[in-house]
Amino acid sequence: MVADTVRTWAEGWAVSRRCPAPVEKPWGLYIEVVGSAREVGRHLLPEVDVSLVRAAALSVTEPRTWLKMPAEPERIEPWLPAGWAMVWESTGHLMVTDLAPSEQPPPAGYTAEVETRGDVIVMRARDAAGERAAQGQIALVGEAAIVDQVVTEEAHRRRGLGHFVMRTLANQALERGAHLGVLGATDDGRALYETLGWKKHATLAECAYRAQG
């Protein structure tokens, strides 16, 4: 179910970002976001209807608080009270896959570095000079691995590093007993993940509280 996937994603995202665990609210979950200039907290709605969206939005008094939910943004925008704005450019995609092992040597000229921090596994690809060229990480939640912060530096794109990072992370997750992969993707990220067999589970609408002027 989409609602269960949203909850798994929320829990893993909090672990990955070293934030407090999600707190139950009448409309879903709330995560206090630590160390971000962009947001102070986020409400995640596993299920969506007008009463839940408005209840979550009206509970907010602090700017830079976000609402995220599995829905098309066009459906959500008319429900938002004053002070809220749909962040169209941040609309994303909730994606899942059944993890599978693969042989994935690094592209020529690159090496892999894997670091474990509790339930978070960080993978970095470095160039011949030892500089970071790409990285990503997963947070382990039961039998799920939540993928987060996958990025390839501009100078190293279109060399297969994205595939290398994702497949290395999948292998690491499988070694630790995970079988399901979950992530929130941008449009660009979705294109990469679909080539690796990930499937879109739902659109992720995102809106932010700017405060009333």
PDB file of C-alpha atoms in Angstrom:
ATOM      1  CA  MET A   1       0.000   0.000   0.000  1.00  0.00           C
ATOM      2  CA  VAL A   2       1.126   3.535  -0.704  1.00  0.00           C
ATOM      3  CA  ALA A   3       0.430   4.598   2.899  1.00  0.00           C
ATOM      4  CA  ASP A   4       2.801   1.943   4.255  1.00  0.00           C
ATOM      5  CA  THR A   5       5.478   2.968   1.782  1.00  0.00           C
ATOM      6  CA  VAL A   6       5.176   6.612   2.828  1.00  0.00           C
ATOM      7  CA  ARG A   7       5.656   5.612   6.465  1.00  0.00           C
ATOM      8  CA  THR A   8       8.698   3.495   5.626  1.00  0.00           C
ATOM      9  CA  TRP A   9      10.173   6.331   3.568  1.00  0.00           C
ATOM     10  CA  ALA A  10       9.579   8.820   6.388  1.00  0.00           C
ATOM     11  CA  GLU A  11      11.222   6.609   8.987  1.00  0.00           C
ATOM     12  CA  GLY A  12      14.227   5.934   6.789  1.00  0.00           C
ATOM     13  CA  TRP A  13      14.615   9.569   5.772  1.00  0.00           C
ATOM     14  CA  ALA A  14      14.755  10.599   9.437  1.00  0.00           C
ATOM     15  CA  VAL A  15      17.417   7.953  10.135  1.00  0.00           C
ATOM     16  CA  SER A  16      19.421   8.994   7.079  1.00  0.00           C
ATOM     17  CA  ARG A  17      19.347  12.697   7.991  1.00  0.00           C
ATOM     18  CA  ARG A  18      19.961  12.102  11.715  1.00  0.00           C
ATOM     19  CA  CYS A  19      16.653  13.669  12.663  1.00  0.00           C
ATOM     20  CA  PRO A  20      14.368  12.612  15.528  1.00  0.00           C
ATOM     21  CA  ALA A  21      12.051   9.717  14.746  1.00  0.00           C
ATOM     22  CA  PRO A  22       8.720  10.645  13.130  1.00  0.00           C
ATOM     23  CA  VAL A  23       5.989  11.613  15.599  1.00  0.00           C
ATOM     24  CA  GLU A  24       2.422  10.402  15.087  1.00  0.00           C
ATOM     25  CA  LYS A  25      -0.158  13.094  14.335  1.00  0.00           C
ATOM     26  CA  PRO A  26      -3.890  12.800  13.587  1.00  0.00           C
ATOM     27  CA  TRP A  27      -3.135  13.306   9.872  1.00  0.00           C
ATOM     28  CA  GLY A  28       0.050  11.234   9.675  1.00  0.00           C
ATOM     29  CA  LEU A  29       3.628  11.939  10.744  1.00  0.00           C
ATOM     30  CA  TYR A  30       5.795  14.899  11.712  1.00  0.00           C
ATOM     31  CA  ILE A  31       9.605  15.019  11.507  1.00  0.00           C
ATOM     32  CA  GLU A  32      11.611  17.756  13.170  1.00  0.00           C
ATOM     33  CA  VAL A  33      14.324  18.578  10.632  1.00  0.00           C
ATOM     34  CA  VAL A  34      17.777  19.195  12.092  1.00  0.00           C
ATOM     35  CA  GLY A  35      20.538  21.233  10.467  1.00  0.00           C
ATOM     36  CA  SER A  36      18.650  22.467   7.392  1.00  0.00           C
ATOM     37  CA  ALA A  37      18.281  26.070   6.287  1.00  0.00           C
ATOM     38  CA  ARG A  38      15.501  25.040   3.919  1.00  0.00           C
ATOM     39  CA  GLU A  39      13.049  23.497   6.362  1.00  0.00           C
ATOM     40  CA  VAL A  40      12.461  23.265  10.096  1.00  0.00           C
ATOM     41  CA  GLY A  41      10.056  20.356   9.932  1.00  0.00           C
ATOM     42  CA  ARG A  42       7.900  18.280   7.632  1.00  0.00           C
ATOM     43  CA  HIS A  43       4.482  16.696   7.912  1.00  0.00           C
ATOM     44  CA  LEU A  44       3.985  13.547   5.857  1.00  0.00           C
ATOM     45  CA  LEU A  45       0.479  12.375   5.060  1.00  0.00           C
ATOM     46  CA  PRO A  46       0.295   8.637   4.244  1.00  0.00           C
ATOM     47  CA  GLU A  47      -3.336   9.093   3.176  1.00  0.00           C
ATOM     48  CA  VAL A  48      -4.812  12.168   1.533  1.00  0.00           C
ATOM     49  CA  ASP A  49      -8.139  13.955   1.697  1.00  0.00           C
ATOM     50  CA  VAL A  50      -9.149  17.581   2.147  1.00  0.00           C
ATOM     51  CA  SER A  51      -9.790  17.301   5.899  1.00  0.00           C
ATOM     52  CA  LEU A  52      -6.376  15.760   6.598  1.00  0.00           C
ATOM     53  CA  VAL A  53      -4.505  18.276   4.442  1.00  0.00           C
ATOM     54  CA  ARG A  54      -6.259  21.264   6.015  1.00  0.00           C
ATOM     55  CA  ALA A  55      -5.835  19.921   9.558  1.00  0.00           C
ATOM     56  CA  ALA A  56      -2.102  19.444   9.025  1.00  0.00           C
ATOM     57  CA  ALA A  57      -1.680  22.846   7.371  1.00  0.00           C
ATOM     58  CA  LEU A  58      -3.677  24.732  10.003  1.00  0.00           C
ATOM     59  CA  SER A  59      -1.568  23.197  12.783  1.00  0.00           C
ATOM     60  CA  VAL A  60       1.541  24.968  11.463  1.00  0.00           C
ATOM     61  CA  THR A  61       2.708  28.356  12.745  1.00  0.00           C
ATOM     62  CA  GLU A  62       6.408  28.257  11.853  1.00  0.00           C
ATOM     63  CA  PRO A  63       7.606  29.242   8.359  1.00  0.00           C
ATOM     64  CA  ARG A  64       9.705  26.722   6.429  1.00  0.00           C
ATOM     65  CA  THR A  65       7.499  23.860   7.549  1.00  0.00           C
ATOM     66  CA  TRP A  66       6.607  21.500   4.698  1.00  0.00           C
ATOM     67  CA  LEU A  67       3.765  19.153   3.839  1.00  0.00           C
ATOM     68  CA  LYS A  68       4.507  16.125   1.672  1.00  0.00           C
ATOM     69  CA  MET A  69       1.951  13.597   0.500  1.00  0.00           C
ATOM     70  CA  PRO A  70       1.262  10.987  -2.219  1.00  0.00           C
ATOM     71  CA  ALA A  71      -1.005  13.023  -4.503  1.00  0.00           C
ATOM     72  CA  GLU A  72      -0.986  15.119  -7.649  1.00  0.00           C
ATOM     73  CA  PRO A  73      -0.230  18.759  -6.743  1.00  0.00           C
ATOM     74  CA  GLU A  74      -3.141  20.058  -8.822  1.00  0.00           C
ATOM     75  CA  ARG A  75      -5.486  18.174  -6.515  1.00  0.00           C
ATOM     76  CA  ILE A  76      -3.904  19.559  -3.348  1.00  0.00           C
ATOM     77  CA  GLU A  77      -3.401  23.226  -4.209  1.00  0.00           C
ATOM     78  CA  PRO A  78      -7.072  24.327  -3.814  1.00  0.00           C
ATOM     79  CA  TRP A  79      -7.136  22.839  -0.305  1.00  0.00           C
ATOM     80  CA  LEU A  80      -4.237  24.908   1.072  1.00  0.00           C
ATOM     81  CA  PRO A  81      -5.102  27.699   3.550  1.00  0.00           C
ATOM     82  CA  ALA A  82      -3.552  31.173   3.494  1.00  0.00           C
ATOM     83  CA  GLY A  83       0.212  31.289   3.948  1.00  0.00           C
ATOM     84  CA  TRP A  84       0.822  28.021   2.113  1.00  0.00           C
ATOM     85  CA  ALA A  85       2.265  27.587  -1.382  1.00  0.00           C
ATOM     86  CA  MET A  86       2.639  24.564  -3.604  1.00  0.00           C
ATOM     87  CA  VAL A  87       6.343  24.080  -4.414  1.00  0.00           C
ATOM     88  CA  TRP A  88       5.939  22.866  -7.955  1.00  0.00           C
ATOM     89  CA  GLU A  89       9.639  22.449  -8.676  1.00  0.00           C
ATOM     90  CA  SER A  90       9.977  20.075  -5.708  1.00  0.00           C
ATOM     91  CA  THR A  91       7.172  17.745  -6.760  1.00  0.00           C
ATOM     92  CA  GLY A  92       8.726  14.302  -6.727  1.00  0.00           C
ATOM     93  CA  HIS A  93       8.099  10.602  -7.135  1.00  0.00           C
ATOM     94  CA  LEU A  94       7.849   7.871  -4.512  1.00  0.00           C
ATOM     95  CA  MET A  95       9.593   4.827  -6.005  1.00  0.00           C
ATOM     96  CA  VAL A  96      10.141   1.225  -4.961  1.00  0.00           C
ATOM     97  CA  THR A  97      11.999  -1.854  -6.151  1.00  0.00           C
ATOM     98  CA  ASP A  98      12.729  -5.404  -5.113  1.00  0.00           C
ATOM     99  CA  LEU A  99      16.457  -5.323  -4.457  1.00  0.00           C
ATOM    100  CA  ALA A 100      18.604  -7.703  -6.485  1.00  0.00           C
ATOM    101  CA  PRO A 101      22.352  -8.378  -6.372  1.00  0.00           C
ATOM    102  CA  SER A 102      24.514  -7.371  -9.318  1.00  0.00           C
ATOM    103  CA  GLU A 103      28.126  -7.304 -10.434  1.00  0.00           C
ATOM    104  CA  GLN A 104      29.077  -3.646 -10.598  1.00  0.00           C
ATOM    105  CA  PRO A 105      32.762  -2.809 -10.998  1.00  0.00           C
ATOM    106  CA  PRO A 106      33.597   0.896 -10.782  1.00  0.00           C
ATOM    107  CA  PRO A 107      33.949   2.814 -14.046  1.00  0.00           C
ATOM    108  CA  ALA A 108      37.546   3.124 -15.207  1.00  0.00           C
ATOM    109  CA  GLY A 109      39.516   5.607 -13.118  1.00  0.00           C
ATOM    110  CA  TYR A 110      37.251   5.454 -10.054  1.00  0.00           C
ATOM    111  CA  THR A 111      37.296   3.616  -6.739  1.00  0.00           C
ATOM    112  CA  ALA A 112      34.567   2.826  -4.190  1.00  0.00           C
ATOM    113  CA  GLU A 113      34.513   3.715  -0.505  1.00  0.00           C
ATOM    114  CA  VAL A 114      31.826   2.366   1.835  1.00  0.00           C
ATOM    115  CA  GLU A 115      31.240   3.692   5.356  1.00  0.00           C
ATOM    116  CA  THR A 116      28.722   2.387   7.906  1.00  0.00           C
ATOM    117  CA  ARG A 117      27.223   4.686  10.526  1.00  0.00           C
ATOM    118  CA  GLY A 118      24.820   2.641  12.601  1.00  0.00           C
ATOM    119  CA  ASP A 119      21.832   1.947  10.324  1.00  0.00           C
ATOM    120  CA  VAL A 120      23.155   4.240   7.575  1.00  0.00           C
ATOM    121  CA  ILE A 121      25.519   3.049   4.835  1.00  0.00           C
ATOM    122  CA  VAL A 122      27.307   5.730   2.828  1.00  0.00           C
ATOM    123  CA  MET A 123      28.932   4.926  -0.504  1.00  0.00           C
ATOM    124  CA  ARG A 124      31.346   7.317  -2.257  1.00  0.00           C
ATOM    125  CA  ALA A 125      33.011   7.014  -5.644  1.00  0.00           C
ATOM    126  CA  ARG A 126      36.358   8.798  -5.852  1.00  0.00           C
ATOM    127  CA  ASP A 127      38.391   9.800  -8.887  1.00  0.00           C
ATOM    128  CA  ALA A 128      42.073   9.107  -9.446  1.00  0.00           C
ATOM    129  CA  ALA A 129      43.007  12.169  -7.368  1.00  0.00           C
ATOM    130  CA  GLY A 130      40.923  10.951  -4.435  1.00  0.00           C
ATOM    131  CA  GLU A 131      38.248  13.600  -4.885  1.00  0.00           C
ATOM    132  CA  ARG A 132      34.593  12.675  -4.421  1.00  0.00           C
ATOM    133  CA  ALA A 133      32.909  12.154  -7.789  1.00  0.00           C
ATOM    134  CA  ALA A 134      29.581  10.668  -6.679  1.00  0.00           C
ATOM    135  CA  GLN A 135      27.889   9.398  -3.554  1.00  0.00           C
ATOM    136  CA  GLY A 136      24.690   8.068  -2.055  1.00  0.00           C
ATOM    137  CA  GLN A 137      23.465   6.466   1.127  1.00  0.00           C
ATOM    138  CA  ILE A 138      20.838   4.113   2.472  1.00  0.00           C
ATOM    139  CA  ALA A 139      19.087   3.908   5.823  1.00  0.00           C
ATOM    140  CA  LEU A 140      18.023   0.443   6.950  1.00  0.00           C
ATOM    141  CA  VAL A 141      14.525   0.098   8.407  1.00  0.00           C
ATOM    142  CA  GLY A 142      13.626  -3.538   8.981  1.00  0.00           C
ATOM    143  CA  GLU A 143      13.762  -5.237   5.588  1.00  0.00           C
ATOM    144  CA  ALA A 144      13.657  -1.933   3.709  1.00  0.00           C
ATOM    145  CA  ALA A 145      16.534   0.239   2.499  1.00  0.00           C
ATOM    146  CA  ILE A 146      15.680   3.912   1.990  1.00  0.00           C
ATOM    147  CA  VAL A 147      17.955   5.517  -0.595  1.00  0.00           C
ATOM    148  CA  ASP A 148      18.921   9.135   0.010  1.00  0.00           C
ATOM    149  CA  GLN A 149      21.234  11.926  -1.153  1.00  0.00           C
ATOM    150  CA  VAL A 150      22.409  10.330  -4.392  1.00  0.00           C
ATOM    151  CA  VAL A 151      24.456  12.845  -6.355  1.00  0.00           C
ATOM    152  CA  THR A 152      27.082  12.869  -9.098  1.00  0.00           C
ATOM    153  CA  GLU A 153      29.346  15.903  -9.378  1.00  0.00           C
ATOM    154  CA  GLU A 154      28.905  17.860 -12.603  1.00  0.00           C
ATOM    155  CA  ALA A 155      32.373  17.079 -13.959  1.00  0.00           C
ATOM    156  CA  HIS A 156      31.803  13.320 -13.577  1.00  0.00           C
ATOM    157  CA  ARG A 157      28.342  12.884 -15.062  1.00  0.00           C
ATOM    158  CA  ARG A 158      27.440  10.536 -17.921  1.00  0.00           C
ATOM    159  CA  ARG A 159      30.160   8.068 -16.952  1.00  0.00           C
ATOM    160  CA  GLY A 160      28.003   5.424 -15.286  1.00  0.00           C
ATOM    161  CA  LEU A 161      28.636   6.568 -11.729  1.00  0.00           C
ATOM    162  CA  GLY A 162      24.936   6.855 -10.882  1.00  0.00           C
ATOM    163  CA  HIS A 163      24.392   3.204 -11.793  1.00  0.00           C
ATOM    164  CA  PHE A 164      27.546   2.244  -9.911  1.00  0.00           C
ATOM    165  CA  VAL A 165      26.423   4.015  -6.722  1.00  0.00           C
ATOM    166  CA  MET A 166      22.901   2.577  -6.822  1.00  0.00           C
ATOM    167  CA  ARG A 167      23.990  -0.993  -7.495  1.00  0.00           C
ATOM    168  CA  THR A 168      26.667  -0.845  -4.822  1.00  0.00           C
ATOM    169  CA  LEU A 169      24.109   0.414  -2.304  1.00  0.00           C
ATOM    170  CA  ALA A 170      21.688  -2.353  -3.306  1.00  0.00           C
ATOM    171  CA  ASN A 171      24.374  -4.988  -2.729  1.00  0.00           C
ATOM    172  CA  GLN A 172      25.205  -3.484   0.657  1.00  0.00           C
ATOM    173  CA  ALA A 173      21.518  -3.477   1.654  1.00  0.00           C
ATOM    174  CA  LEU A 174      21.046  -7.106   0.635  1.00  0.00           C
ATOM    175  CA  GLU A 175      24.073  -8.150   2.691  1.00  0.00           C
ATOM    176  CA  ARG A 176      22.345  -6.642   5.721  1.00  0.00           C
ATOM    177  CA  GLY A 177      19.026  -8.380   5.169  1.00  0.00           C
ATOM    178  CA  ALA A 178      17.050  -5.710   3.294  1.00  0.00           C
ATOM    179  CA  HIS A 179      14.901  -6.742   0.337  1.00  0.00           C
ATOM    180  CA  LEU A 180      12.811  -3.672  -0.516  1.00  0.00           C
ATOM    181  CA  GLY A 181      14.197  -0.400  -1.843  1.00  0.00           C
ATOM    182  CA  VAL A 182      12.311   2.874  -1.283  1.00  0.00           C
ATOM    183  CA  LEU A 183      13.188   6.425  -2.323  1.00  0.00           C
ATOM    184  CA  GLY A 184      11.829   9.862  -3.143  1.00  0.00           C
ATOM    185  CA  ALA A 185      13.069  10.998  -6.556  1.00  0.00           C
ATOM    186  CA  THR A 186      13.271  14.211  -8.539  1.00  0.00           C
ATOM    187  CA  ASP A 187      12.359  14.147 -12.228  1.00  0.00           C
ATOM    188  CA  ASP A 188      16.022  13.716 -13.185  1.00  0.00           C
ATOM    189  CA  GLY A 189      16.542  11.040 -10.572  1.00  0.00           C
ATOM    190  CA  ARG A 190      13.453   9.151 -11.688  1.00  0.00           C
ATOM    191  CA  ALA A 191      14.936   8.726 -15.165  1.00  0.00           C
ATOM    192  CA  LEU A 192      18.062   7.112 -13.698  1.00  0.00           C
ATOM    193  CA  TYR A 193      16.205   4.874 -11.273  1.00  0.00           C
ATOM    194  CA  GLU A 194      13.796   3.562 -13.908  1.00  0.00           C
ATOM    195  CA  THR A 195      16.749   2.278 -15.954  1.00  0.00           C
ATOM    196  CA  LEU A 196      17.665   0.236 -12.875  1.00  0.00           C
ATOM    197  CA  GLY A 197      14.197  -1.311 -12.527  1.00  0.00           C
ATOM    198  CA  TRP A 198      12.646   1.038  -9.957  1.00  0.00           C
ATOM    199  CA  LYS A 199       8.914   1.695 -10.315  1.00  0.00           C
ATOM    200  CA  LYS A 200       6.958   4.829  -9.500  1.00  0.00           C
ATOM    201  CA  HIS A 201       4.554   4.184  -6.614  1.00  0.00           C
ATOM    202  CA  ALA A 202       3.001   7.662  -6.374  1.00  0.00           C
ATOM    203  CA  THR A 203       3.555  11.338  -7.125  1.00  0.00           C
ATOM    204  CA  LEU A 204       4.818  13.285  -4.104  1.00  0.00           C
ATOM    205  CA  ALA A 205       3.160  16.692  -3.819  1.00  0.00           C
ATOM    206  CA  GLU A 206       5.128  19.187  -1.729  1.00  0.00           C
ATOM    207  CA  CYS A 207       4.028  22.504  -0.257  1.00  0.00           C
ATOM    208  CA  ALA A 208       5.582  24.920   2.230  1.00  0.00           C
ATOM    209  CA  TYR A 209       4.343  27.406   4.799  1.00  0.00           C
ATOM    210  CA  ARG A 210       5.620  30.890   3.999  1.00  0.00           C
ATOM    211  CA  ALA A 211       3.516  32.681   6.679  1.00  0.00           C
ATOM    212  CA  GLN A 212       0.831  35.264   6.014  1.00  0.00           C
ATOM    213  CA  GLY A 213       2.059  38.678   4.917  1.00  0.00           C
TER     214      GLY A 213
END
